Amino acid sequence: KQFLPLVILFLLFMPVLTDVLAQGQVNIIDSRHYSNVFGENRNYRIFLPPGYNNSPDKKYPVIYFLHGWSQRYFGSGADKYSEFDKGDDRKGDNIEKFVSTHEVIVVKSDGYNRSPHEEYYLRPYNIGPVETFRQFPIYFPELVNFIDATYNTLSDRGHRAITGLSMGGFMTFFIGGKYPHLFSAVGSFCGSPEF
């Protein structure tokens, strides 16, 4: 009998607690889509903010993040600067932490740009030296259209940004300059101008 008030109180607040716990988690998904530009499946990682799954009618702005040399969409790589996705990476100063405190979706595309029969290499996006086939910038509007059609995005230029690190920072300026109608903000972290 003495526990009955506590049980009732717990049952009353259980939906609220469940909602708070569900909203506190960033959902990180590694997925792929078919690209007509490349004629193959392309990988990406998407960070969905807390509460995304509980609010199907809510729309979010999107930041596209382009990784640097030796990296892939899943963030691993030999260099320490590749540790910026989640958990304890960069002492918690990372994409997951940012998305957990901002109502925004972050998309990391895969800059790896070789055909399956070609030898693996660490250089993304066909830059340094420039190659004239399999051009990543031509693919980018296709990715944006896919993300807007698949996820709850605010699909206008005013709610879309692009940024990147190192070679991804350079490619950010290239793509942002090529498609100014797609992005309201373009940023580069340690962009590599020599490329």
Short mmCIF file of N, CA and C in Angstrom, two decimals:
data_model
loop_
_atom_site.label_atom_id
_atom_site.label_comp_id
_atom_site.label_asym_id
_atom_site.label_seq_id
_atom_site.Cartn_x
_atom_site.Cartn_y
_atom_site.Cartn_z
N LYS A 1 0.82 -1.20 0.00
CA LYS A 1 0.00 0.00 0.00
C LYS A 1 0.85 1.26 0.00
N GLN A 2 1.99 1.22 0.71
CA GLN A 2 2.80 2.42 0.80
C GLN A 2 3.51 2.73 -0.52
N PHE A 3 3.67 1.72 -1.37
CA PHE A 3 4.31 1.95 -2.67
C PHE A 3 3.32 2.35 -3.75
N LEU A 4 2.04 2.21 -3.50
CA LEU A 4 1.02 2.51 -4.50
C LEU A 4 1.12 3.94 -5.02
N PRO A 5 1.26 4.97 -4.13
CA PRO A 5 1.40 6.33 -4.67
C PRO A 5 2.63 6.49 -5.56
N LEU A 6 3.73 5.80 -5.22
CA LEU A 6 4.94 5.89 -6.05
C LEU A 6 4.73 5.23 -7.42
N VAL A 7 4.04 4.09 -7.41
CA VAL A 7 3.75 3.39 -8.66
C VAL A 7 2.85 4.25 -9.55
N ILE A 8 1.84 4.85 -8.97
CA ILE A 8 0.93 5.72 -9.73
C ILE A 8 1.69 6.91 -10.28
N LEU A 9 2.54 7.52 -9.46
CA LEU A 9 3.33 8.66 -9.91
C LEU A 9 4.27 8.26 -11.05
N PHE A 10 4.90 7.09 -10.92
CA PHE A 10 5.79 6.59 -11.97
C PHE A 10 5.02 6.38 -13.27
N LEU A 11 3.84 5.76 -13.17
CA LEU A 11 3.03 5.50 -14.36
C LEU A 11 2.56 6.79 -15.02
N LEU A 12 2.29 7.81 -14.21
CA LEU A 12 1.86 9.09 -14.76
C LEU A 12 2.99 9.78 -15.53
N PHE A 13 4.21 9.65 -15.01
CA PHE A 13 5.33 10.35 -15.63
C PHE A 13 6.12 9.49 -16.62
N MET A 14 5.79 8.22 -16.73
CA MET A 14 6.51 7.33 -17.64
C MET A 14 6.49 7.81 -19.09
N PRO A 15 5.33 8.23 -19.64
CA PRO A 15 5.36 8.73 -21.03
C PRO A 15 6.26 9.94 -21.20
N VAL A 16 6.29 10.83 -20.21
CA VAL A 16 7.15 12.01 -20.28
C VAL A 16 8.61 11.59 -20.24
N LEU A 17 8.97 10.67 -19.33
CA LEU A 17 10.34 10.20 -19.24
C LEU A 17 10.77 9.49 -20.51
N THR A 18 9.91 8.67 -21.06
CA THR A 18 10.22 7.96 -22.31
C THR A 18 10.46 8.94 -23.44
N ASP A 19 9.62 9.98 -23.52
CA ASP A 19 9.78 11.00 -24.56
C ASP A 19 11.08 11.76 -24.39
N VAL A 20 11.43 12.12 -23.17
CA VAL A 20 12.67 12.84 -22.91
C VAL A 20 13.87 11.98 -23.30
N LEU A 21 13.85 10.70 -22.92
CA LEU A 21 14.96 9.82 -23.26
C LEU A 21 15.07 9.63 -24.77
N ALA A 22 13.95 9.49 -25.45
CA ALA A 22 13.96 9.30 -26.91
C ALA A 22 14.46 10.55 -27.60
N GLN A 23 14.10 11.73 -27.06
CA GLN A 23 14.50 12.97 -27.71
C GLN A 23 15.96 13.31 -27.44
N GLY A 24 16.56 12.75 -26.42
CA GLY A 24 17.91 13.11 -26.06
C GLY A 24 18.98 12.45 -26.91
N GLN A 25 18.62 11.58 -27.79
CA GLN A 25 19.57 10.78 -28.55
C GLN A 25 19.64 11.25 -30.00
N VAL A 26 20.86 11.48 -30.49
CA VAL A 26 21.06 11.76 -31.90
C VAL A 26 21.06 10.42 -32.63
N ASN A 27 20.30 10.33 -33.70
CA ASN A 27 20.25 9.10 -34.48
C ASN A 27 21.25 9.23 -35.63
N ILE A 28 22.27 8.36 -35.62
CA ILE A 28 23.31 8.38 -36.66
C ILE A 28 23.10 7.17 -37.54
N ILE A 29 22.86 7.43 -38.82
CA ILE A 29 22.54 6.35 -39.76
C ILE A 29 23.55 6.36 -40.91
N ASP A 30 24.13 5.20 -41.18
CA ASP A 30 24.95 5.02 -42.38
C ASP A 30 24.07 4.35 -43.42
N SER A 31 23.95 5.01 -44.58
CA SER A 31 23.05 4.49 -45.60
C SER A 31 23.64 4.75 -46.98
N ARG A 32 22.85 4.48 -47.99
CA ARG A 32 23.28 4.71 -49.38
C ARG A 32 22.08 4.97 -50.25
N HIS A 33 22.33 5.51 -51.41
CA HIS A 33 21.29 5.70 -52.42
C HIS A 33 21.91 5.48 -53.79
N TYR A 34 21.04 5.22 -54.74
CA TYR A 34 21.54 5.01 -56.10
C TYR A 34 21.74 6.36 -56.77
N SER A 35 22.90 6.54 -57.38
CA SER A 35 23.23 7.76 -58.09
C SER A 35 23.17 7.53 -59.59
N ASN A 36 22.32 8.29 -60.28
CA ASN A 36 22.28 8.24 -61.73
C ASN A 36 23.54 8.86 -62.34
N VAL A 37 24.12 9.84 -61.66
CA VAL A 37 25.33 10.49 -62.15
C VAL A 37 26.49 9.51 -62.20
N PHE A 38 26.68 8.75 -61.12
CA PHE A 38 27.79 7.80 -61.06
C PHE A 38 27.41 6.40 -61.54
N GLY A 39 26.12 6.12 -61.62
CA GLY A 39 25.68 4.80 -62.03
C GLY A 39 26.00 3.73 -61.01
N GLU A 40 25.92 4.09 -59.73
CA GLU A 40 26.24 3.16 -58.65
C GLU A 40 25.61 3.67 -57.35
N ASN A 41 25.66 2.84 -56.31
CA ASN A 41 25.22 3.28 -55.00
C ASN A 41 26.27 4.19 -54.37
N ARG A 42 25.80 5.24 -53.73
CA ARG A 42 26.69 6.17 -53.02
C ARG A 42 26.36 6.15 -51.54
N ASN A 43 27.40 6.14 -50.71
CA ASN A 43 27.25 6.09 -49.26
C ASN A 43 27.14 7.48 -48.66
N TYR A 44 26.48 7.55 -47.51
CA TYR A 44 26.44 8.78 -46.72
C TYR A 44 26.14 8.42 -45.28
N ARG A 45 26.46 9.32 -44.38
CA ARG A 45 26.10 9.23 -42.97
C ARG A 45 25.23 10.43 -42.66
N ILE A 46 24.13 10.19 -41.96
CA ILE A 46 23.22 11.29 -41.61
C ILE A 46 23.04 11.31 -40.10
N PHE A 47 23.07 12.52 -39.54
CA PHE A 47 22.86 12.75 -38.12
C PHE A 47 21.48 13.41 -37.96
N LEU A 48 20.56 12.69 -37.35
CA LEU A 48 19.21 13.21 -37.14
C LEU A 48 19.08 13.71 -35.71
N PRO A 49 18.52 14.91 -35.51
CA PRO A 49 18.50 15.50 -34.17
C PRO A 49 17.57 14.78 -33.20
N PRO A 50 17.76 15.00 -31.91
CA PRO A 50 16.86 14.41 -30.92
C PRO A 50 15.41 14.79 -31.21
N GLY A 51 14.53 13.84 -31.08
CA GLY A 51 13.11 14.09 -31.32
C GLY A 51 12.69 13.97 -32.77
N TYR A 52 13.63 13.72 -33.68
CA TYR A 52 13.30 13.63 -35.10
C TYR A 52 12.21 12.58 -35.35
N ASN A 53 12.36 11.41 -34.78
CA ASN A 53 11.41 10.32 -35.03
C ASN A 53 10.07 10.54 -34.34
N ASN A 54 10.05 11.40 -33.33
CA ASN A 54 8.80 11.66 -32.59
C ASN A 54 7.98 12.79 -33.20
N SER A 55 8.55 13.50 -34.17
CA SER A 55 7.87 14.66 -34.77
C SER A 55 7.88 14.54 -36.28
N PRO A 56 7.05 13.66 -36.85
CA PRO A 56 7.12 13.41 -38.29
C PRO A 56 6.75 14.61 -39.16
N ASP A 57 6.06 15.60 -38.60
CA ASP A 57 5.69 16.77 -39.40
C ASP A 57 6.70 17.91 -39.29
N LYS A 58 7.65 17.80 -38.40
CA LYS A 58 8.63 18.86 -38.21
C LYS A 58 9.71 18.76 -39.28
N LYS A 59 10.14 19.91 -39.79
CA LYS A 59 11.17 19.98 -40.82
C LYS A 59 12.42 20.64 -40.23
N TYR A 60 13.58 20.26 -40.74
CA TYR A 60 14.85 20.72 -40.19
C TYR A 60 15.75 21.29 -41.28
N PRO A 61 16.57 22.28 -40.94
CA PRO A 61 17.61 22.73 -41.86
C PRO A 61 18.68 21.65 -41.99
N VAL A 62 19.48 21.73 -43.06
CA VAL A 62 20.48 20.70 -43.33
C VAL A 62 21.85 21.35 -43.55
N ILE A 63 22.86 20.74 -42.93
CA ILE A 63 24.25 21.10 -43.18
C ILE A 63 24.92 19.89 -43.83
N TYR A 64 25.52 20.11 -44.98
CA TYR A 64 26.30 19.06 -45.66
C TYR A 64 27.76 19.22 -45.25
N PHE A 65 28.37 18.15 -44.77
CA PHE A 65 29.75 18.18 -44.32
C PHE A 65 30.59 17.28 -45.23
N LEU A 66 31.67 17.85 -45.80
CA LEU A 66 32.56 17.10 -46.68
C LEU A 66 33.86 16.78 -45.94
N HIS A 67 34.17 15.50 -45.85
CA HIS A 67 35.37 15.06 -45.12
C HIS A 67 36.63 15.37 -45.92
N GLY A 68 37.76 15.19 -45.26
CA GLY A 68 39.05 15.47 -45.88
C GLY A 68 39.78 14.23 -46.36
N TRP A 69 41.05 14.43 -46.69
CA TRP A 69 41.92 13.39 -47.22
C TRP A 69 42.00 12.22 -46.26
N SER A 70 42.02 11.03 -46.77
CA SER A 70 42.13 9.75 -46.06
C SER A 70 40.88 9.39 -45.28
N GLN A 71 39.82 10.17 -45.40
CA GLN A 71 38.60 9.92 -44.66
C GLN A 71 37.52 9.38 -45.57
N ARG A 72 36.49 8.89 -44.92
CA ARG A 72 35.29 8.44 -45.61
C ARG A 72 34.09 8.99 -44.85
N TYR A 73 32.91 8.71 -45.34
CA TYR A 73 31.68 9.20 -44.70
C TYR A 73 31.52 8.68 -43.27
N PHE A 74 32.11 7.54 -42.95
CA PHE A 74 31.98 6.97 -41.61
C PHE A 74 33.02 7.50 -40.64
N GLY A 75 33.90 8.38 -41.10
CA GLY A 75 34.77 9.13 -40.21
C GLY A 75 36.10 8.50 -39.87
N SER A 76 36.33 7.26 -40.19
CA SER A 76 37.58 6.66 -39.78
C SER A 76 38.71 7.08 -40.70
N GLY A 77 39.88 7.01 -40.18
CA GLY A 77 41.06 7.35 -40.95
C GLY A 77 42.27 7.35 -40.05
N ALA A 78 43.44 7.35 -40.64
CA ALA A 78 44.67 7.28 -39.85
C ALA A 78 44.96 8.58 -39.11
N ASP A 79 44.52 9.69 -39.66
CA ASP A 79 44.84 10.99 -39.08
C ASP A 79 43.91 11.32 -37.92
N LYS A 80 44.46 11.98 -36.90
CA LYS A 80 43.68 12.33 -35.71
C LYS A 80 42.54 13.29 -36.04
N TYR A 81 42.69 14.10 -37.08
CA TYR A 81 41.62 15.04 -37.39
C TYR A 81 40.38 14.35 -37.96
N SER A 82 40.46 13.05 -38.17
CA SER A 82 39.29 12.34 -38.68
C SER A 82 38.32 11.95 -37.57
N GLU A 83 38.69 12.18 -36.32
CA GLU A 83 37.86 11.77 -35.20
C GLU A 83 36.92 12.89 -34.79
N PHE A 84 35.89 13.14 -35.55
CA PHE A 84 35.00 14.24 -35.20
C PHE A 84 33.53 13.90 -35.37
N ASP A 85 33.18 12.63 -35.27
CA ASP A 85 31.80 12.25 -35.51
C ASP A 85 30.95 12.12 -34.25
N LYS A 86 31.41 11.36 -33.25
CA LYS A 86 30.50 11.03 -32.15
C LYS A 86 31.24 10.63 -30.88
N GLY A 87 30.47 10.46 -29.81
CA GLY A 87 30.98 9.94 -28.55
C GLY A 87 32.11 10.76 -27.98
N ASP A 88 33.23 10.11 -27.71
CA ASP A 88 34.38 10.78 -27.12
C ASP A 88 35.32 11.38 -28.16
N ASP A 89 34.98 11.21 -29.44
CA ASP A 89 35.82 11.80 -30.48
C ASP A 89 36.00 13.28 -30.22
N ARG A 90 37.23 13.75 -30.35
CA ARG A 90 37.56 15.18 -30.14
C ARG A 90 37.08 15.67 -28.79
N LYS A 91 37.11 14.79 -27.79
CA LYS A 91 36.68 15.11 -26.42
C LYS A 91 35.24 15.60 -26.40
N GLY A 92 34.43 15.05 -27.27
CA GLY A 92 33.02 15.40 -27.31
C GLY A 92 32.71 16.63 -28.15
N ASP A 93 33.73 17.26 -28.73
CA ASP A 93 33.49 18.41 -29.61
C ASP A 93 33.38 17.86 -31.02
N ASN A 94 32.16 17.42 -31.38
CA ASN A 94 32.00 16.71 -32.63
C ASN A 94 30.61 16.92 -33.21
N ILE A 95 30.34 16.28 -34.33
CA ILE A 95 29.07 16.47 -35.04
C ILE A 95 27.90 16.00 -34.20
N GLU A 96 28.02 14.83 -33.57
CA GLU A 96 26.93 14.32 -32.74
C GLU A 96 26.57 15.32 -31.64
N LYS A 97 27.56 15.88 -30.98
CA LYS A 97 27.31 16.85 -29.90
C LYS A 97 26.62 18.10 -30.46
N PHE A 98 27.06 18.57 -31.62
CA PHE A 98 26.44 19.74 -32.24
C PHE A 98 24.97 19.48 -32.55
N VAL A 99 24.69 18.33 -33.16
CA VAL A 99 23.32 18.01 -33.54
C VAL A 99 22.44 17.79 -32.30
N SER A 100 23.04 17.32 -31.20
CA SER A 100 22.26 17.08 -29.98
C SER A 100 21.77 18.38 -29.36
N THR A 101 22.42 19.50 -29.67
CA THR A 101 22.03 20.78 -29.07
C THR A 101 21.47 21.78 -30.09
N HIS A 102 21.33 21.36 -31.33
CA HIS A 102 20.78 22.23 -32.38
C HIS A 102 19.75 21.43 -33.18
N GLU A 103 18.72 22.07 -33.59
CA GLU A 103 17.69 21.40 -34.40
C GLU A 103 18.10 21.46 -35.86
N VAL A 104 19.00 20.56 -36.22
CA VAL A 104 19.57 20.54 -37.57
C VAL A 104 19.92 19.10 -37.94
N ILE A 105 19.88 18.81 -39.22
CA ILE A 105 20.34 17.55 -39.78
C ILE A 105 21.72 17.79 -40.39
N VAL A 106 22.65 16.88 -40.15
CA VAL A 106 23.96 16.96 -40.79
C VAL A 106 24.14 15.72 -41.67
N VAL A 107 24.59 15.94 -42.90
CA VAL A 107 24.82 14.85 -43.85
C VAL A 107 26.30 14.84 -44.22
N LYS A 108 26.93 13.68 -44.06
CA LYS A 108 28.31 13.48 -44.53
C LYS A 108 28.26 12.59 -45.75
N SER A 109 28.58 13.15 -46.88
CA SER A 109 28.64 12.34 -48.10
C SER A 109 29.99 11.64 -48.16
N ASP A 110 30.08 10.63 -49.01
CA ASP A 110 31.32 9.89 -49.17
C ASP A 110 32.06 10.44 -50.37
N GLY A 111 33.21 11.05 -50.13
CA GLY A 111 33.99 11.61 -51.23
C GLY A 111 34.83 10.60 -51.97
N TYR A 112 34.82 9.35 -51.49
CA TYR A 112 35.58 8.32 -52.20
C TYR A 112 35.03 8.19 -53.61
N ASN A 113 35.92 8.24 -54.58
CA ASN A 113 35.44 8.44 -55.94
C ASN A 113 36.12 7.53 -56.95
N ARG A 114 36.22 6.26 -56.60
CA ARG A 114 36.80 5.29 -57.52
C ARG A 114 35.77 4.25 -57.91
N SER A 115 35.90 3.73 -59.10
CA SER A 115 35.06 2.62 -59.54
C SER A 115 35.49 1.36 -58.79
N PRO A 116 34.58 0.40 -58.66
CA PRO A 116 34.91 -0.83 -57.91
C PRO A 116 36.15 -1.57 -58.42
N HIS A 117 36.44 -1.50 -59.71
CA HIS A 117 37.58 -2.24 -60.27
C HIS A 117 38.90 -1.49 -60.11
N GLU A 118 38.86 -0.22 -59.67
CA GLU A 118 40.07 0.57 -59.52
C GLU A 118 40.71 0.37 -58.15
N GLU A 119 42.00 0.60 -58.08
CA GLU A 119 42.74 0.45 -56.83
C GLU A 119 42.27 1.49 -55.81
N TYR A 120 42.17 1.07 -54.54
CA TYR A 120 41.75 1.98 -53.46
C TYR A 120 42.82 3.04 -53.23
N TYR A 121 42.37 4.26 -53.01
CA TYR A 121 43.31 5.32 -52.63
C TYR A 121 42.66 6.24 -51.62
N LEU A 122 43.48 7.07 -50.97
CA LEU A 122 43.02 7.90 -49.86
C LEU A 122 42.50 9.26 -50.30
N ARG A 123 42.75 9.66 -51.53
CA ARG A 123 42.39 11.01 -52.00
C ARG A 123 40.94 11.06 -52.46
N PRO A 124 40.11 11.91 -51.84
CA PRO A 124 38.70 12.01 -52.25
C PRO A 124 38.47 13.04 -53.35
N TYR A 125 37.30 12.99 -53.96
CA TYR A 125 36.73 14.05 -54.82
C TYR A 125 37.46 14.28 -56.14
N ASN A 126 38.44 13.48 -56.52
CA ASN A 126 39.19 13.71 -57.76
C ASN A 126 39.92 15.04 -57.77
N ILE A 127 40.54 15.40 -56.68
CA ILE A 127 41.34 16.62 -56.67
C ILE A 127 42.77 16.30 -56.26
N GLY A 128 43.72 17.00 -56.88
CA GLY A 128 45.13 16.91 -56.57
C GLY A 128 45.79 15.60 -56.94
N PRO A 129 46.08 15.23 -58.18
CA PRO A 129 45.82 15.98 -59.41
C PRO A 129 44.37 15.83 -59.87
N VAL A 130 43.91 16.81 -60.56
CA VAL A 130 42.52 16.82 -61.03
C VAL A 130 42.32 15.73 -62.07
N GLU A 131 41.23 15.01 -61.94
CA GLU A 131 40.83 14.02 -62.93
C GLU A 131 39.52 14.48 -63.56
N THR A 132 39.32 14.19 -64.79
CA THR A 132 38.16 14.74 -65.49
C THR A 132 36.98 13.78 -65.59
N PHE A 133 37.07 12.62 -64.94
CA PHE A 133 35.95 11.69 -64.95
C PHE A 133 35.40 11.56 -63.54
N ARG A 134 34.16 11.06 -63.43
CA ARG A 134 33.50 10.83 -62.15
C ARG A 134 33.53 12.10 -61.29
N GLN A 135 33.03 13.17 -61.82
CA GLN A 135 33.12 14.46 -61.14
C GLN A 135 32.14 14.58 -59.98
N PHE A 136 32.66 14.70 -58.78
CA PHE A 136 31.86 14.79 -57.57
C PHE A 136 30.92 16.00 -57.58
N PRO A 137 31.36 17.19 -58.00
CA PRO A 137 30.43 18.33 -57.99
C PRO A 137 29.17 18.13 -58.83
N ILE A 138 29.28 17.40 -59.92
CA ILE A 138 28.09 17.16 -60.75
C ILE A 138 27.09 16.29 -60.00
N TYR A 139 27.58 15.42 -59.14
CA TYR A 139 26.73 14.53 -58.35
C TYR A 139 25.98 15.25 -57.23
N PHE A 140 26.54 16.34 -56.71
CA PHE A 140 26.04 16.91 -55.46
C PHE A 140 24.57 17.32 -55.48
N PRO A 141 24.05 17.98 -56.54
CA PRO A 141 22.61 18.30 -56.55
C PRO A 141 21.73 17.05 -56.45
N GLU A 142 22.20 15.94 -57.01
CA GLU A 142 21.45 14.69 -56.90
C GLU A 142 21.35 14.24 -55.44
N LEU A 143 22.44 14.38 -54.69
CA LEU A 143 22.42 14.04 -53.27
C LEU A 143 21.45 14.94 -52.51
N VAL A 144 21.52 16.23 -52.77
CA VAL A 144 20.61 17.18 -52.10
C VAL A 144 19.16 16.82 -52.38
N ASN A 145 18.83 16.54 -53.63
CA ASN A 145 17.45 16.15 -53.99
C ASN A 145 17.03 14.87 -53.27
N PHE A 146 17.95 13.91 -53.19
CA PHE A 146 17.63 12.65 -52.50
C PHE A 146 17.37 12.89 -51.01
N ILE A 147 18.22 13.66 -50.36
CA ILE A 147 18.05 13.93 -48.93
C ILE A 147 16.74 14.67 -48.69
N ASP A 148 16.43 15.66 -49.51
CA ASP A 148 15.17 16.41 -49.35
C ASP A 148 13.95 15.52 -49.57
N ALA A 149 14.05 14.56 -50.48
CA ALA A 149 12.91 13.67 -50.76
C ALA A 149 12.76 12.57 -49.71
N THR A 150 13.83 12.26 -48.98
CA THR A 150 13.83 11.12 -48.07
C THR A 150 13.64 11.51 -46.60
N TYR A 151 14.13 12.69 -46.21
CA TYR A 151 14.12 13.11 -44.81
C TYR A 151 13.28 14.38 -44.64
N ASN A 152 12.97 14.71 -43.40
CA ASN A 152 12.15 15.88 -43.09
C ASN A 152 13.02 17.13 -43.08
N THR A 153 13.29 17.65 -44.26
CA THR A 153 14.16 18.81 -44.39
C THR A 153 13.37 20.05 -44.76
N LEU A 154 13.92 21.20 -44.39
CA LEU A 154 13.46 22.47 -44.95
C LEU A 154 14.23 22.60 -46.26
N SER A 155 13.56 22.37 -47.37
CA SER A 155 14.24 22.12 -48.64
C SER A 155 14.47 23.36 -49.48
N ASP A 156 14.64 24.50 -48.84
CA ASP A 156 14.95 25.71 -49.60
C ASP A 156 16.37 26.16 -49.30
N ARG A 157 16.90 27.00 -50.15
CA ARG A 157 18.27 27.50 -50.03
C ARG A 157 18.54 28.13 -48.67
N GLY A 158 17.57 28.83 -48.12
CA GLY A 158 17.75 29.54 -46.86
C GLY A 158 17.97 28.64 -45.66
N HIS A 159 17.69 27.36 -45.82
CA HIS A 159 17.85 26.41 -44.71
C HIS A 159 18.84 25.30 -45.05
N ARG A 160 19.79 25.62 -45.95
CA ARG A 160 20.77 24.62 -46.37
C ARG A 160 22.15 25.25 -46.39
N ALA A 161 23.14 24.55 -45.82
CA ALA A 161 24.52 25.03 -45.79
C ALA A 161 25.46 23.89 -46.17
N ILE A 162 26.68 24.25 -46.52
CA ILE A 162 27.70 23.25 -46.84
C ILE A 162 29.01 23.68 -46.21
N THR A 163 29.74 22.70 -45.67
CA THR A 163 31.03 22.97 -45.05
C THR A 163 31.91 21.74 -45.20
N GLY A 164 33.19 21.89 -44.95
CA GLY A 164 34.08 20.75 -45.08
C GLY A 164 35.43 21.02 -44.47
N LEU A 165 36.23 19.96 -44.38
CA LEU A 165 37.55 20.00 -43.77
C LEU A 165 38.61 19.61 -44.78
N SER A 166 39.67 20.38 -44.85
CA SER A 166 40.83 20.08 -45.70
C SER A 166 40.39 19.97 -47.16
N MET A 167 40.60 18.84 -47.81
CA MET A 167 40.14 18.69 -49.19
C MET A 167 38.64 18.89 -49.29
N GLY A 168 37.90 18.49 -48.24
CA GLY A 168 36.46 18.75 -48.20
C GLY A 168 36.16 20.23 -48.09
N GLY A 169 37.04 20.98 -47.43
CA GLY A 169 36.88 22.43 -47.35
C GLY A 169 37.06 23.09 -48.71
N PHE A 170 38.06 22.61 -49.45
CA PHE A 170 38.23 23.11 -50.82
C PHE A 170 37.01 22.78 -51.66
N MET A 171 36.56 21.52 -51.59
CA MET A 171 35.42 21.09 -52.39
C MET A 171 34.16 21.85 -52.00
N THR A 172 34.07 22.25 -50.73
CA THR A 172 32.94 23.06 -50.27
C THR A 172 32.85 24.36 -51.07
N PHE A 173 33.99 25.04 -51.21
CA PHE A 173 33.99 26.29 -51.98
C PHE A 173 33.66 26.03 -53.45
N PHE A 174 34.19 24.93 -53.99
CA PHE A 174 33.92 24.59 -55.38
C PHE A 174 32.42 24.37 -55.60
N ILE A 175 31.82 23.53 -54.75
CA ILE A 175 30.40 23.21 -54.89
C ILE A 175 29.53 24.42 -54.56
N GLY A 176 29.88 25.14 -53.50
CA GLY A 176 29.11 26.34 -53.14
C GLY A 176 29.13 27.39 -54.24
N GLY A 177 30.29 27.53 -54.93
CA GLY A 177 30.40 28.47 -56.03
C GLY A 177 29.67 28.00 -57.28
N LYS A 178 29.66 26.70 -57.48
CA LYS A 178 28.99 26.14 -58.66
C LYS A 178 27.47 26.17 -58.52
N TYR A 179 26.98 26.02 -57.28
CA TYR A 179 25.54 25.95 -57.03
C TYR A 179 25.10 26.96 -55.96
N PRO A 180 25.26 28.25 -56.20
CA PRO A 180 24.88 29.23 -55.17
C PRO A 180 23.37 29.23 -54.88
N HIS A 181 22.58 28.70 -55.80
CA HIS A 181 21.13 28.63 -55.59
C HIS A 181 20.75 27.54 -54.58
N LEU A 182 21.70 26.65 -54.24
CA LEU A 182 21.41 25.57 -53.30
C LEU A 182 21.73 25.91 -51.85
N PHE A 183 22.68 26.83 -51.61
CA PHE A 183 23.19 27.05 -50.26
C PHE A 183 23.13 28.52 -49.84
N SER A 184 22.73 28.74 -48.60
CA SER A 184 22.73 30.10 -48.05
C SER A 184 24.02 30.37 -47.28
N ALA A 185 24.78 29.32 -46.95
CA ALA A 185 26.04 29.49 -46.24
C ALA A 185 27.04 28.45 -46.73
N VAL A 186 28.29 28.90 -46.88
CA VAL A 186 29.38 28.02 -47.31
C VAL A 186 30.55 28.28 -46.38
N GLY A 187 31.10 27.21 -45.77
CA GLY A 187 32.22 27.38 -44.86
C GLY A 187 33.29 26.35 -45.12
N SER A 188 34.53 26.72 -44.83
CA SER A 188 35.65 25.82 -45.07
C SER A 188 36.54 25.79 -43.84
N PHE A 189 36.88 24.60 -43.37
CA PHE A 189 37.82 24.43 -42.26
C PHE A 189 39.10 23.89 -42.82
N CYS A 190 40.17 24.69 -42.71
CA CYS A 190 41.50 24.28 -43.21
C CYS A 190 41.44 23.84 -44.66
N GLY A 191 40.65 24.53 -45.47
CA GLY A 191 40.55 24.20 -46.88
C GLY A 191 41.93 24.22 -47.53
N SER A 192 42.18 23.34 -48.45
CA SER A 192 43.50 23.18 -49.05
C SER A 192 43.56 23.92 -50.38
N PRO A 193 44.00 25.20 -50.40
CA PRO A 193 43.95 25.98 -51.62
C PRO A 193 44.88 25.47 -52.71
N GLU A 194 45.93 24.72 -52.34
CA GLU A 194 46.86 24.24 -53.37
C GLU A 194 46.23 23.24 -54.30
N PHE A 195 45.08 22.67 -53.93
CA PHE A 195 44.41 21.75 -54.82
C PHE A 195 43.64 22.51 -55.89
#
